[in-house]
mmCIF file of C-alpha atoms in Angstrom:
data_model
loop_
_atom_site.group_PDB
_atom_site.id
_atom_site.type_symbol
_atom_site.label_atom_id
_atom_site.label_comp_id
_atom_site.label_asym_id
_atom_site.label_seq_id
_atom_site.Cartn_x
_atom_site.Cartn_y
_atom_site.Cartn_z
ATOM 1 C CA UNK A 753 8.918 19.534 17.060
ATOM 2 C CA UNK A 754 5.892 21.266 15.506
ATOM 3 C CA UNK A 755 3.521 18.961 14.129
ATOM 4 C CA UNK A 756 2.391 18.546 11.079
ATOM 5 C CA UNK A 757 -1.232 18.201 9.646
ATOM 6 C CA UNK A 758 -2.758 15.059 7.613
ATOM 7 C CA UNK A 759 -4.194 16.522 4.721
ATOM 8 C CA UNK A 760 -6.545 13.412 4.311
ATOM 9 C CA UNK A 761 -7.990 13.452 8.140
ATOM 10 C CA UNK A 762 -6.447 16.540 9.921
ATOM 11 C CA UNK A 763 -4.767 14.345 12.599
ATOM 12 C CA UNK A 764 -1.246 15.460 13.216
ATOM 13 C CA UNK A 765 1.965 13.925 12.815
ATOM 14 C CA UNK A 766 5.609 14.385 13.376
ATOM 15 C CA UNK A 767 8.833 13.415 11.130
ATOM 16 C CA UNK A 768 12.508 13.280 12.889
ATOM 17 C CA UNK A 769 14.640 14.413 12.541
ATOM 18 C CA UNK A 770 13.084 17.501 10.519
ATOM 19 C CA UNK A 771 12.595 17.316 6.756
ATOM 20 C CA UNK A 772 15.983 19.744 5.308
ATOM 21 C CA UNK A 773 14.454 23.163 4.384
ATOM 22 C CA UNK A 774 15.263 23.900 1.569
ATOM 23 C CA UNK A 775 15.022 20.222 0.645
ATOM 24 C CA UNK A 776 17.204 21.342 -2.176
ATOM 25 C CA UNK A 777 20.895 20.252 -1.197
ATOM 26 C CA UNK A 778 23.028 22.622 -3.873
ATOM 27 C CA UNK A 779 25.823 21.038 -5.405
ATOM 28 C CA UNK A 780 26.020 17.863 -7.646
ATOM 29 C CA UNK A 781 23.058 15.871 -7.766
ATOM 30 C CA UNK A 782 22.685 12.328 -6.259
ATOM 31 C CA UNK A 783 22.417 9.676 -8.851
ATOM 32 C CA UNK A 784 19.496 7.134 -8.154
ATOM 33 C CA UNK A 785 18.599 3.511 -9.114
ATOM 34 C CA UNK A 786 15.168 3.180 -7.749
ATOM 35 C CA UNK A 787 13.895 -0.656 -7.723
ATOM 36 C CA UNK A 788 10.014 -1.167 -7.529
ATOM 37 C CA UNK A 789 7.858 -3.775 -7.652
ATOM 38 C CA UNK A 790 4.344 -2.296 -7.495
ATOM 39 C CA UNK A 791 2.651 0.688 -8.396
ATOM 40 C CA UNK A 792 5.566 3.401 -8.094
ATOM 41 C CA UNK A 793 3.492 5.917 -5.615
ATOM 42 C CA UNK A 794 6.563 7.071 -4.089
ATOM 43 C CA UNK A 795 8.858 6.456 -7.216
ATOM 44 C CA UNK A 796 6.658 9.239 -8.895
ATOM 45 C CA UNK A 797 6.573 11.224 -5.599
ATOM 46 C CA UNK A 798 10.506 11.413 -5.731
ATOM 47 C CA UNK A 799 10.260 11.687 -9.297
ATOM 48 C CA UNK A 800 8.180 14.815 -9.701
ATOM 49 C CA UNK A 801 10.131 16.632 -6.705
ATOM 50 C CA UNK A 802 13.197 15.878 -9.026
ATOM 51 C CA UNK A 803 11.225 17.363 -11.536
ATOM 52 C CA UNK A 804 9.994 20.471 -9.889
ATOM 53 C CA UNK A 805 13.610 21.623 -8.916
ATOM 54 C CA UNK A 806 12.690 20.474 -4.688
ATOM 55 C CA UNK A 807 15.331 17.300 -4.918
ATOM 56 C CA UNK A 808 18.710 17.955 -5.830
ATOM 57 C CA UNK A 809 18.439 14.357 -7.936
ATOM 58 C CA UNK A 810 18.862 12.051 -10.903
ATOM 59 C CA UNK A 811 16.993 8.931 -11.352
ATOM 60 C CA UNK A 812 18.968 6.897 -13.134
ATOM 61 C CA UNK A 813 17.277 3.859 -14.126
ATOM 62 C CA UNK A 814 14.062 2.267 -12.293
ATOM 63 C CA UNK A 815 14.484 -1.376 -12.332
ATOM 64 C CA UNK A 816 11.457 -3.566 -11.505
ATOM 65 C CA UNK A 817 10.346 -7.348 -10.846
ATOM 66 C CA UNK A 818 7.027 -7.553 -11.542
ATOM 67 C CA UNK A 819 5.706 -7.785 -15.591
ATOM 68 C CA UNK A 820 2.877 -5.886 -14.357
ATOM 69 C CA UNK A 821 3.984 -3.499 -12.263
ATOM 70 C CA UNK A 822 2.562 -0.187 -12.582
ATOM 71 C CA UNK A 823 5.262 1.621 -11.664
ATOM 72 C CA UNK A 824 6.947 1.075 -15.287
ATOM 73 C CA UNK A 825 4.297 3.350 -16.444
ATOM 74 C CA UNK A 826 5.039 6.460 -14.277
ATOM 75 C CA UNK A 827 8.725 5.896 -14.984
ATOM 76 C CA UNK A 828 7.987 6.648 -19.114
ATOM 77 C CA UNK A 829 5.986 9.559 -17.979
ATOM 78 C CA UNK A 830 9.794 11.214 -16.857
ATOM 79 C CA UNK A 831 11.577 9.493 -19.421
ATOM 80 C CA UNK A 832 13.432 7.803 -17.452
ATOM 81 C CA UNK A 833 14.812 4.164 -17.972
ATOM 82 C CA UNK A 834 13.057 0.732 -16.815
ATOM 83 C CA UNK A 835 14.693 -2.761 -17.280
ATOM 84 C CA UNK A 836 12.685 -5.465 -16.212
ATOM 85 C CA UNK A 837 14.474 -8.395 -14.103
ATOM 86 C CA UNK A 838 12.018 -10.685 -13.249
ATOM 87 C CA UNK A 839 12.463 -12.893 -9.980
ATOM 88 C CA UNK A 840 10.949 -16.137 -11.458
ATOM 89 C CA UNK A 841 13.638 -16.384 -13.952
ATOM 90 C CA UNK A 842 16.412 -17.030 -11.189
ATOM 91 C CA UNK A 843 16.825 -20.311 -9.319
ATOM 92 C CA UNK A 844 18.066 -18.374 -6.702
ATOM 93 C CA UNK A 845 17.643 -15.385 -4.400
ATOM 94 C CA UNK A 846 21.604 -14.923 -4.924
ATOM 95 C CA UNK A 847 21.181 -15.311 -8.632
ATOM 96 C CA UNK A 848 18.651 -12.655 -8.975
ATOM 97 C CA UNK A 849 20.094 -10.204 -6.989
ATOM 98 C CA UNK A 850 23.320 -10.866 -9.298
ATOM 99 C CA UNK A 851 21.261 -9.644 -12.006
ATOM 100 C CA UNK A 852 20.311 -6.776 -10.716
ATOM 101 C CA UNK A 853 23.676 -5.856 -9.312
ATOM 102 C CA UNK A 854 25.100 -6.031 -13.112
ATOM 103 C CA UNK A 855 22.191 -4.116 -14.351
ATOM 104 C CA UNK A 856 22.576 -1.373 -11.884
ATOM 105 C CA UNK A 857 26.359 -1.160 -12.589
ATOM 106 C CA UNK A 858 25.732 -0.356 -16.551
ATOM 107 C CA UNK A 859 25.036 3.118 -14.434
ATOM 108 C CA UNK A 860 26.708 5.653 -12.788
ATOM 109 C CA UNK A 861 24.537 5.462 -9.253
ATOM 110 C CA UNK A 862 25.548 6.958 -5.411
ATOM 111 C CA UNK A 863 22.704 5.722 -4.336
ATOM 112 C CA UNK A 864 20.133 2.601 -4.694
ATOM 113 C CA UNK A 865 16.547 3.308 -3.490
ATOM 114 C CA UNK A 866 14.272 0.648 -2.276
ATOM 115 C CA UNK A 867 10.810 2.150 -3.054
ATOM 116 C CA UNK A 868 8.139 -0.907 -2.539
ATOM 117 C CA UNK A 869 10.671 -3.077 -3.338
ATOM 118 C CA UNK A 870 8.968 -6.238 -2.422
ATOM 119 C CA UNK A 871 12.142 -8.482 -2.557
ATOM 120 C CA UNK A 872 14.856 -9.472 0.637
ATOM 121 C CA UNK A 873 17.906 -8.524 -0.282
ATOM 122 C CA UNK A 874 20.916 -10.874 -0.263
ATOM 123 C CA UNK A 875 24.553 -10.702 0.783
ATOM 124 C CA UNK A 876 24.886 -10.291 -3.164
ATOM 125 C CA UNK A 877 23.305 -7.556 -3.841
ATOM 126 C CA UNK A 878 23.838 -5.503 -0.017
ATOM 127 C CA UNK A 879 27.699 -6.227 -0.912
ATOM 128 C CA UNK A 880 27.746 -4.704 -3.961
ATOM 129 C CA UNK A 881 26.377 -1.636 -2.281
ATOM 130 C CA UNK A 882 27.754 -1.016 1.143
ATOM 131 C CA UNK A 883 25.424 1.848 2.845
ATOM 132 C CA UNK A 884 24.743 3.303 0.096
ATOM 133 C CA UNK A 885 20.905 1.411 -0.596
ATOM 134 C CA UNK A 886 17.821 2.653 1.554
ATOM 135 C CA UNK A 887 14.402 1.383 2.615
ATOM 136 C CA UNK A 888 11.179 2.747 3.137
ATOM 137 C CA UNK A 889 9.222 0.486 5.790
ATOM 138 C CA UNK A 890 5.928 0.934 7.224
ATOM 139 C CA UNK A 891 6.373 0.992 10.531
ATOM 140 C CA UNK A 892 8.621 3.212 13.223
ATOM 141 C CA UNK A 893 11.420 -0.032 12.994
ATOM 142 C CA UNK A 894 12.705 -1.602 14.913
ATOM 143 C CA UNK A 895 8.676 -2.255 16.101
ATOM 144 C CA UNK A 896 6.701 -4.603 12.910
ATOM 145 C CA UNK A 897 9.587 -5.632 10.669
ATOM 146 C CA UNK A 898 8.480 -7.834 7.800
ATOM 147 C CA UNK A 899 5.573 -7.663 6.036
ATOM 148 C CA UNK A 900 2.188 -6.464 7.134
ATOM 149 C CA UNK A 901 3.615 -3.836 9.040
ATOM 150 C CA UNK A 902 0.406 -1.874 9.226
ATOM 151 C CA UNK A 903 -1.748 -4.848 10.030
ATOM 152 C CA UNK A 904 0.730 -6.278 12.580
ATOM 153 C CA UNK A 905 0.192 -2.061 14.531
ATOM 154 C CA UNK A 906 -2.965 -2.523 14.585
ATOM 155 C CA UNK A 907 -3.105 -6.467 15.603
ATOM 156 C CA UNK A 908 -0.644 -4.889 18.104
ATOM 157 C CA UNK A 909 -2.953 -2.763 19.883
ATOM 158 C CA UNK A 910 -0.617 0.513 19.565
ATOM 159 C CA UNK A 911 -1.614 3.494 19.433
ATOM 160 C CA UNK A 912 0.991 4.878 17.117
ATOM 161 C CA UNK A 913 2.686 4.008 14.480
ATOM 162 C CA UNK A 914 4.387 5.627 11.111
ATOM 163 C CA UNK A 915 6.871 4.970 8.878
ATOM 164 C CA UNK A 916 10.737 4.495 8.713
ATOM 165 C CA UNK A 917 13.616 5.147 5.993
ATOM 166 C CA UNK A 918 16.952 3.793 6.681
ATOM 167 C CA UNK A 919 20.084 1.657 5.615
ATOM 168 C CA UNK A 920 19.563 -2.459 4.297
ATOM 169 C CA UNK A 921 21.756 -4.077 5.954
ATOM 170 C CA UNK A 922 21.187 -8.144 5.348
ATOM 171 C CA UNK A 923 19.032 -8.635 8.238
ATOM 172 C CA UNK A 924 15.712 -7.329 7.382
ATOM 173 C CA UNK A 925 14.466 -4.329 8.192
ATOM 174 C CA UNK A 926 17.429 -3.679 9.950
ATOM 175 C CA UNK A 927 20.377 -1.085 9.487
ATOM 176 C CA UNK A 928 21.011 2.669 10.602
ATOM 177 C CA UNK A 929 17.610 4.887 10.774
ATOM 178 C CA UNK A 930 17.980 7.773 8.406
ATOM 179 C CA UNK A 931 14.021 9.086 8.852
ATOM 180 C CA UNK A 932 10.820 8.415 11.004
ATOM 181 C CA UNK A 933 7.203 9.553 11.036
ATOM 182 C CA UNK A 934 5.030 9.318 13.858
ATOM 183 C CA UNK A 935 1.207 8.520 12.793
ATOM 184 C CA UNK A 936 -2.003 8.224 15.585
ATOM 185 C CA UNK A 937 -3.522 4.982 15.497
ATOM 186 C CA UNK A 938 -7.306 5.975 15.618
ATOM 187 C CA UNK A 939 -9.983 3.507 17.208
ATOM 188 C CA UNK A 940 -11.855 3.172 13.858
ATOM 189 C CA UNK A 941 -8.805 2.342 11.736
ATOM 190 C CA UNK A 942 -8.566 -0.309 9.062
ATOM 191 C CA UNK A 943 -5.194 -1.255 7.131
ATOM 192 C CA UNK A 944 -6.878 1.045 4.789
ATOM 193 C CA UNK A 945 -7.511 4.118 6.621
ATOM 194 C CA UNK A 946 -4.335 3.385 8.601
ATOM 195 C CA UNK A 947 -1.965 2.738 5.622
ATOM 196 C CA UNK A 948 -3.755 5.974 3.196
ATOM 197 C CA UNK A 949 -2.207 8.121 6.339
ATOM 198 C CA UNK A 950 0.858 6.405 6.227
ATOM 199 C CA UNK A 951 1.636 7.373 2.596
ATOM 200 C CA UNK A 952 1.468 10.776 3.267
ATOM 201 C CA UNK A 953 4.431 10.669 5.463
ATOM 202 C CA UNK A 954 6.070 8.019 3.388
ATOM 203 C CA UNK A 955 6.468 10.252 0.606
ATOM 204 C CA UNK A 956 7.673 13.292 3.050
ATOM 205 C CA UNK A 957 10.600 11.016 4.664
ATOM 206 C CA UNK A 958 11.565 9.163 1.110
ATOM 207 C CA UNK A 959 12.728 12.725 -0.385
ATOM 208 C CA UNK A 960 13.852 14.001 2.832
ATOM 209 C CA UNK A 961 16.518 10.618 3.325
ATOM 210 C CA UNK A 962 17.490 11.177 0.039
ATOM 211 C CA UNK A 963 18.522 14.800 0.766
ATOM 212 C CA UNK A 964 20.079 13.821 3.638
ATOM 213 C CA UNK A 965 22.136 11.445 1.607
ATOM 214 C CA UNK A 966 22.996 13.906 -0.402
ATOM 215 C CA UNK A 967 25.064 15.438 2.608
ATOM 216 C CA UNK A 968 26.522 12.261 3.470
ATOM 217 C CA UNK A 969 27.968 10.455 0.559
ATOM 218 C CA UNK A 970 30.809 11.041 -1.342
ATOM 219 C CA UNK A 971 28.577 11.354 -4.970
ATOM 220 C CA UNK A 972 30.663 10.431 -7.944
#
């Protein structure tokens, strides 16, 4: 594998298996619900790839959780649809995820995308789609599953981390690896530092899963 170069610090870094080149899958396009919760960085990432003819991709509908969210924002920017389904008006986990399982039907989707989805998903809701809804976790899984995934590296002592996207299955963090980056831990890292160099293969390995989905599933 060649290595690639951080464009915020010049360290390298390697993805595997290798990001599809072109990233452009021909055929039909893979229909996307994307759910968010925060401030969409790698919603607009796949987004503007979509945009720029690189992802062979539609995004469908973005649903989100959070009122605030910032992510709703850079979804208007593409025109593309955002319904709100807000956790704290479900009693349940099973009952929210209920919601957003009928939302997401009203569209035509192949595939659901967790990106900084900040929810665990249920039985309900990894039922309703059977490997067919990814995740994008900050860590090389199965090492720092959960939250904090950057802080719990560098608790950890290691001296690398990266970044994961695979299958939900119901346990979390769990399920089939699709993608992985490899990152250097550097002795003067904060979450910051650590998490800024992150990103930049988080982005890399959200489009290039999707592609690769795009190769594996049956798209209706």
């Amino acid at each position: 594998m060649i290595p690639y170069q951080n464009p915020i610090d010049s360290t390298p870094y390697l993805i595997y298996p290798p990001l599809p080149d072109p990233l452009f899958i021909p055929g039909q396009p893979i229909k996307l619900g994307v759910l968010a919760s925060g401030s969409g960085s790698n919603f607009e990432v796949i987004a503007q790839k979509i945009r720029d003819g690189q992802l062979n991709a539609q995004i469908q509908v973005l649903v989100y959780n959070n009122p605030k969210a910032k992510v709703k924002q850079r979804a208007e920017k593409f025109d593309i649809p955002t319904i709100l389904v807000n956790h704290r008006d479900y009693p349940t986990r099973e009952s929210f995820d209920q919601q957003v399982v009928d939302t997401l039907n009203q569209y035509d989707l192949d595939l659901v995308v967790f990106a900084g989805w900040m929810r665990i998903a249920t039985q309900v809701l990894v039922t309703a789609f059977p490997h067919q809804i990814i995740n994008l976790h900050p860590a090389i899984l199965p090492s720092f599953p959960g939250i904090r995934g950057v802080e719990q590296a560098l608790e950890s002592g290691v001296k690398i981390t990266g970044c994961t996207v695979h299958i939900v299955e119901l346990a979390v963090d769990s399920g089939p690896i699709l993608m992985q980056a490899a990152v250097p831990v550097l002795p003067q890292d904060t979450p910051e530092t650590l998490h800024q160099r992150i990103q930049v293969c988080e982005h890399q390995i959200m489009v290039g899963a999707i592609a690769l989905m795009n190769q594996k599933l049956p798209l209706t």
